[in-house]
Amino acid sequence: MTLVKVQGLVKRFGPAAAVNGLTFDIKEGRCVALLGPNGAGKTTTLKMLAGLLEPTEGEVRFASGPETAASGFSRPSGDIRRLIGFLPQYPAFYNWMSGREYLIYSGRLAGMSKLEAKRRTEEMLATVGLAEAGNRRIGGYSGGMKQRLGIAQALIHRPKLLLLDEPVSALDPIGRREVLDMIRLIRKETTVLFSTHVLHDAEEMCDDILIVNKGRIAAAGTIAEVRRQYSEPVIRVQAEAPLDESVERWRRFACVNEIESGRYEARLSVTDLEQARASLWRDLGEHGVPVNRFEAGRTTLEELFIKAVNAQ
Ligand SMILES: Nc1ncnc2c1ncn2[C@@H]1O[C@H](COP(=O)(O)OP(=O)(O)OP(=O)(O)O)[C@@H](O)[C@H]1O
Ligand SMILES: [Mg+2]
């Protein structure tokens, strides 16, 4: 079931568009990565989803109970905050508070009774592995502990959608691992959308992936779909002698779209893998090129991401 529908979302700051027409759905129970380089528009998108920024155009609609709009989706004008938990990219804490005090305070802010906030705080401290450290001042927490406290804060009111803005980017490897493991637990119960600029995190953690660049979607779908849909046939050749002359010949092959080459290696995007493999293999043989490596396959997700990032 679809939890959120995002339609034609645009955010302009002056003449520049930080987000430039995003349309996508988030399905309930999924873990979705919003993947993009610096400045892609991830934070702006998440803030609009969280209701903290007003879109210039387009809208974000949440599936609500059958009692509301006929479509079953409500506009953001209603109070969507109870549905959303948000961990900002640069969370600020009151360092003089203890983790426990902070969570009780967050629960009270979310409208919980004192008793409920206290009970939920104990639950959350245990979930994020801070039960022992609950009475220590936040100022003395490590980066990983602060992020976990931030996640607990975002979950205190049992939101339907958890938005995490680069939850692991600022952490050392140990902190990263702690927080990624945490997200892996949480995603079993809550729909999660998290932003990252690290492809590996997206592949490791998520069902679905949204690759954004310059405010637009470059690729979207399940990881497998994106791999299948967007990957292209490619041949890589590496030789012991310079490949310049060969590359010149290959440029004229009908089955070759594009060649990136160094002196001793070349990467060819081709239209048909079988045909290109046969033609190139024959050509290499005819010209006695001393080949070290010949590899026919498809572009990896990594290459797709880099291409999306470099594309205008
Ligand atoms: N309040 C603002 N005023 C003007 N420009 C802004 C504002 N917020 C963001 N931008 C611009 O919008 C673009 C997208 O920014 P955004 O912070 O959403 O990107 P991001 O993908 O989160 O990047 P990062 O990976 O660095 O966090 C950038 O070019 C940024 O400079
Ligand atoms: Mg950001």
PDB file of C-alpha atoms in Angstrom, residues 34-187:
ATOM      1  CA  LEU A  34      17.209   9.045  -1.339  1.00  0.00           C
ATOM      2  CA  LEU A  35      20.602   8.914  -2.955  1.00  0.00           C
ATOM      3  CA  GLY A  36      22.381  11.892  -4.451  1.00  0.00           C
ATOM      4  CA  PRO A  37      25.557  13.983  -4.334  1.00  0.00           C
ATOM      5  CA  ASN A  38      26.002  17.206  -2.370  1.00  0.00           C
ATOM      6  CA  GLY A  39      23.478  19.800  -3.417  1.00  0.00           C
ATOM      7  CA  ALA A  40      21.189  17.283  -5.156  1.00  0.00           C
ATOM      8  CA  GLY A  41      18.185  18.489  -3.171  1.00  0.00           C
ATOM      9  CA  LYS A  42      17.910  15.705  -0.602  1.00  0.00           C
ATOM     10  CA  THR A  43      17.548  17.888   2.497  1.00  0.00           C
ATOM     11  CA  THR A  44      15.113  20.204   0.747  1.00  0.00           C
ATOM     12  CA  THR A  45      12.993  17.206  -0.300  1.00  0.00           C
ATOM     13  CA  LEU A  46      12.982  15.702   3.181  1.00  0.00           C
ATOM     14  CA  LYS A  47      12.065  19.031   4.763  1.00  0.00           C
ATOM     15  CA  MET A  48       9.106  19.364   2.408  1.00  0.00           C
ATOM     16  CA  LEU A  49       8.041  15.814   3.275  1.00  0.00           C
ATOM     17  CA  ALA A  50       8.329  16.661   6.954  1.00  0.00           C
ATOM     18  CA  GLY A  51       6.186  19.750   6.482  1.00  0.00           C
ATOM     19  CA  LEU A  52       9.024  22.074   7.522  1.00  0.00           C
ATOM     20  CA  LEU A  53       9.321  23.742   4.112  1.00  0.00           C
ATOM     21  CA  GLU A  54       6.494  24.858   1.883  1.00  0.00           C
ATOM     22  CA  PRO A  55       6.833  23.513  -1.696  1.00  0.00           C
ATOM     23  CA  THR A  56       6.895  26.160  -4.430  1.00  0.00           C
ATOM     24  CA  GLU A  57       4.896  23.763  -6.586  1.00  0.00           C
ATOM     25  CA  GLY A  58       3.510  20.270  -6.287  1.00  0.00           C
ATOM     26  CA  GLU A  59       2.382  18.420  -3.225  1.00  0.00           C
ATOM     27  CA  VAL A  60       3.027  15.712  -0.701  1.00  0.00           C
ATOM     28  CA  ARG A  61       0.058  13.600   0.259  1.00  0.00           C
ATOM     29  CA  PHE A  62      -0.153  10.999   2.984  1.00  0.00           C
ATOM     30  CA  ALA A  63      -2.403   7.979   2.981  1.00  0.00           C
ATOM     31  CA  SER A  64      -4.802   8.615   5.777  1.00  0.00           C
ATOM     32  CA  GLY A  65      -7.560   6.511   7.204  1.00  0.00           C
ATOM     33  CA  PRO A  66     -10.594   5.837   5.016  1.00  0.00           C
ATOM     34  CA  GLU A  67     -12.452   8.519   6.978  1.00  0.00           C
ATOM     35  CA  THR A  68     -10.769  11.375   5.075  1.00  0.00           C
ATOM     36  CA  ALA A  69     -10.590  12.344   1.414  1.00  0.00           C
ATOM     37  CA  ALA A  70     -12.238  10.049  -1.113  1.00  0.00           C
ATOM     38  CA  SER A  71      -8.865   9.134  -2.558  1.00  0.00           C
ATOM     39  CA  GLY A  72      -7.699   8.076   0.902  1.00  0.00           C
ATOM     40  CA  PHE A  73      -4.890  10.617   0.746  1.00  0.00           C
ATOM     41  CA  SER A  74      -4.735  13.788   2.776  1.00  0.00           C
ATOM     42  CA  ARG A  75      -3.118  17.037   1.836  1.00  0.00           C
ATOM     43  CA  PRO A  76      -0.275  18.394   3.910  1.00  0.00           C
ATOM     44  CA  SER A  77      -2.488  21.152   5.227  1.00  0.00           C
ATOM     45  CA  GLY A  78      -3.755  18.748   7.880  1.00  0.00           C
ATOM     46  CA  ASP A  79      -1.382  18.143  10.776  1.00  0.00           C
ATOM     47  CA  ILE A  80       0.877  15.506   9.319  1.00  0.00           C
ATOM     48  CA  ARG A  81       3.432  15.809  12.075  1.00  0.00           C
ATOM     49  CA  ARG A  82       1.975  12.929  14.043  1.00  0.00           C
ATOM     50  CA  LEU A  83       2.647  10.698  11.020  1.00  0.00           C
ATOM     51  CA  ILE A  84       6.271  11.732  10.650  1.00  0.00           C
ATOM     52  CA  GLY A  85       9.470  11.381  12.588  1.00  0.00           C
ATOM     53  CA  PHE A  86      12.393  13.460  11.373  1.00  0.00           C
ATOM     54  CA  LEU A  87      16.082  13.377  12.135  1.00  0.00           C
ATOM     55  CA  PRO A  88      17.720  16.456  10.580  1.00  0.00           C
ATOM     56  CA  GLN A  89      21.097  16.352   8.875  1.00  0.00           C
ATOM     57  CA  TYR A  90      22.613  18.482  11.649  1.00  0.00           C
ATOM     58  CA  PRO A  91      20.572  17.755  14.768  1.00  0.00           C
ATOM     59  CA  ALA A  92      21.016  20.087  17.715  1.00  0.00           C
ATOM     60  CA  PHE A  93      20.677  18.782  21.246  1.00  0.00           C
ATOM     61  CA  TYR A  94      20.580  20.413  24.646  1.00  0.00           C
ATOM     62  CA  ASN A  95      23.913  19.174  25.882  1.00  0.00           C
ATOM     63  CA  TRP A  96      23.053  19.784  29.524  1.00  0.00           C
ATOM     64  CA  MET A  97      20.073  17.421  29.361  1.00  0.00           C
ATOM     65  CA  SER A  98      20.389  13.691  29.865  1.00  0.00           C
ATOM     66  CA  GLY A  99      19.270  11.413  27.021  1.00  0.00           C
ATOM     67  CA  ARG A 100      16.349  10.309  29.167  1.00  0.00           C
ATOM     68  CA  GLU A 101      15.243  13.873  29.921  1.00  0.00           C
ATOM     69  CA  TYR A 102      15.515  14.778  26.257  1.00  0.00           C
ATOM     70  CA  LEU A 103      13.280  11.911  25.145  1.00  0.00           C
ATOM     71  CA  ILE A 104      10.659  12.650  27.790  1.00  0.00           C
ATOM     72  CA  TYR A 105      10.731  16.282  26.674  1.00  0.00           C
ATOM     73  CA  SER A 106      10.355  15.217  23.010  1.00  0.00           C
ATOM     74  CA  GLY A 107       7.433  12.967  23.905  1.00  0.00           C
ATOM     75  CA  ARG A 108       5.730  15.802  25.792  1.00  0.00           C
ATOM     76  CA  LEU A 109       6.266  18.083  22.781  1.00  0.00           C
ATOM     77  CA  ALA A 110       4.590  15.452  20.611  1.00  0.00           C
ATOM     78  CA  GLY A 111       1.546  15.717  22.872  1.00  0.00           C
ATOM     79  CA  MET A 112       2.025  12.674  25.099  1.00  0.00           C
ATOM     80  CA  SER A 113       0.979  12.595  28.735  1.00  0.00           C
ATOM     81  CA  LYS A 114       3.809  12.617  31.265  1.00  0.00           C
ATOM     82  CA  LEU A 115       3.268   8.973  32.068  1.00  0.00           C
ATOM     83  CA  GLU A 116       3.101   7.923  28.438  1.00  0.00           C
ATOM     84  CA  ALA A 117       6.202   9.949  27.557  1.00  0.00           C
ATOM     85  CA  LYS A 118       8.123   8.307  30.401  1.00  0.00           C
ATOM     86  CA  ARG A 119       7.021   4.829  29.441  1.00  0.00           C
ATOM     87  CA  ARG A 120       7.814   5.349  25.783  1.00  0.00           C
ATOM     88  CA  THR A 121      11.196   6.869  26.683  1.00  0.00           C
ATOM     89  CA  GLU A 122      12.234   3.686  28.491  1.00  0.00           C
ATOM     90  CA  GLU A 123      11.155   1.640  25.478  1.00  0.00           C
ATOM     91  CA  MET A 124      13.070   3.844  23.079  1.00  0.00           C
ATOM     92  CA  LEU A 125      16.223   3.989  25.216  1.00  0.00           C
ATOM     93  CA  ALA A 126      16.265   0.193  25.123  1.00  0.00           C
ATOM     94  CA  THR A 127      15.564   0.074  21.372  1.00  0.00           C
ATOM     95  CA  VAL A 128      18.447   2.373  20.529  1.00  0.00           C
ATOM     96  CA  GLY A 129      20.811   0.838  23.067  1.00  0.00           C
ATOM     97  CA  LEU A 130      21.046   3.853  25.375  1.00  0.00           C
ATOM     98  CA  ALA A 131      19.376   2.407  28.465  1.00  0.00           C
ATOM     99  CA  GLU A 132      22.667   2.426  30.384  1.00  0.00           C
ATOM    100  CA  ALA A 133      23.620   5.909  29.232  1.00  0.00           C
ATOM    101  CA  GLY A 134      20.140   7.367  29.724  1.00  0.00           C
ATOM    102  CA  ASN A 135      21.095   9.464  32.753  1.00  0.00           C
ATOM    103  CA  ARG A 136      24.320  10.826  31.300  1.00  0.00           C
ATOM    104  CA  ARG A 137      24.487  14.311  29.839  1.00  0.00           C
ATOM    105  CA  ILE A 138      24.091  14.380  26.063  1.00  0.00           C
ATOM    106  CA  GLY A 139      27.191  16.594  25.910  1.00  0.00           C
ATOM    107  CA  GLY A 140      29.261  13.526  26.836  1.00  0.00           C
ATOM    108  CA  TYR A 141      27.741  11.240  24.182  1.00  0.00           C
ATOM    109  CA  SER A 142      29.710  10.028  21.153  1.00  0.00           C
ATOM    110  CA  GLY A 143      28.557  10.949  17.645  1.00  0.00           C
ATOM    111  CA  GLY A 144      26.950   7.528  17.188  1.00  0.00           C
ATOM    112  CA  MET A 145      25.123   7.808  20.528  1.00  0.00           C
ATOM    113  CA  LYS A 146      23.794  11.243  19.581  1.00  0.00           C
ATOM    114  CA  GLN A 147      22.508   9.958  16.255  1.00  0.00           C
ATOM    115  CA  ARG A 148      20.826   7.040  18.008  1.00  0.00           C
ATOM    116  CA  LEU A 149      19.259   9.462  20.474  1.00  0.00           C
ATOM    117  CA  GLY A 150      18.103  11.524  17.504  1.00  0.00           C
ATOM    118  CA  ILE A 151      16.479   8.453  15.990  1.00  0.00           C
ATOM    119  CA  ALA A 152      14.785   7.675  19.301  1.00  0.00           C
ATOM    120  CA  GLN A 153      13.465  11.241  19.395  1.00  0.00           C
ATOM    121  CA  ALA A 154      12.127  10.862  15.859  1.00  0.00           C
ATOM    122  CA  LEU A 155      10.321   7.631  16.793  1.00  0.00           C
ATOM    123  CA  ILE A 156       8.976   8.649  20.187  1.00  0.00           C
ATOM    124  CA  HIS A 157       5.413   9.287  18.936  1.00  0.00           C
ATOM    125  CA  ARG A 158       5.260   6.136  16.771  1.00  0.00           C
ATOM    126  CA  PRO A 159       5.249   7.845  13.381  1.00  0.00           C
ATOM    127  CA  LYS A 160       4.271   6.004  10.220  1.00  0.00           C
ATOM    128  CA  LEU A 161       7.195   7.411   8.290  1.00  0.00           C
ATOM    129  CA  LEU A 162      10.685   7.966   9.607  1.00  0.00           C
ATOM    130  CA  LEU A 163      12.747  10.518   7.684  1.00  0.00           C
ATOM    131  CA  LEU A 164      16.487  10.437   8.308  1.00  0.00           C
ATOM    132  CA  ASP A 165      18.702  13.014   6.640  1.00  0.00           C
ATOM    133  CA  GLU A 166      22.163  11.498   6.142  1.00  0.00           C
ATOM    134  CA  PRO A 167      22.026   9.612   9.431  1.00  0.00           C
ATOM    135  CA  VAL A 168      25.520   8.157   9.125  1.00  0.00           C
ATOM    136  CA  SER A 169      27.487  10.681   7.068  1.00  0.00           C
ATOM    137  CA  ALA A 170      29.162  12.405   9.974  1.00  0.00           C
ATOM    138  CA  LEU A 171      30.076   9.236  11.849  1.00  0.00           C
ATOM    139  CA  ASP A 172      33.233   7.188  12.171  1.00  0.00           C
ATOM    140  CA  PRO A 173      33.088   3.516  11.052  1.00  0.00           C
ATOM    141  CA  ILE A 174      31.962   2.303  14.469  1.00  0.00           C
ATOM    142  CA  GLY A 175      29.250   4.934  14.753  1.00  0.00           C
ATOM    143  CA  ARG A 176      28.128   4.157  11.216  1.00  0.00           C
ATOM    144  CA  ARG A 177      27.791   0.490  11.962  1.00  0.00           C
ATOM    145  CA  GLU A 178      25.818   1.186  15.175  1.00  0.00           C
ATOM    146  CA  VAL A 179      23.378   3.446  13.398  1.00  0.00           C
ATOM    147  CA  LEU A 180      23.001   1.252  10.297  1.00  0.00           C
ATOM    148  CA  ASP A 181      22.251  -1.742  12.529  1.00  0.00           C
ATOM    149  CA  MET A 182      19.698   0.393  14.325  1.00  0.00           C
ATOM    150  CA  ILE A 183      17.982   1.367  11.091  1.00  0.00           C
ATOM    151  CA  ARG A 184      17.906  -2.266  10.071  1.00  0.00           C
ATOM    152  CA  LEU A 185      15.901  -3.025  13.233  1.00  0.00           C
ATOM    153  CA  ILE A 186      13.575  -0.073  12.886  1.00  0.00           C
ATOM    154  CA  ARG A 187      12.740  -0.742   9.264  1.00  0.00           C
TER     155      ARG A 187
END
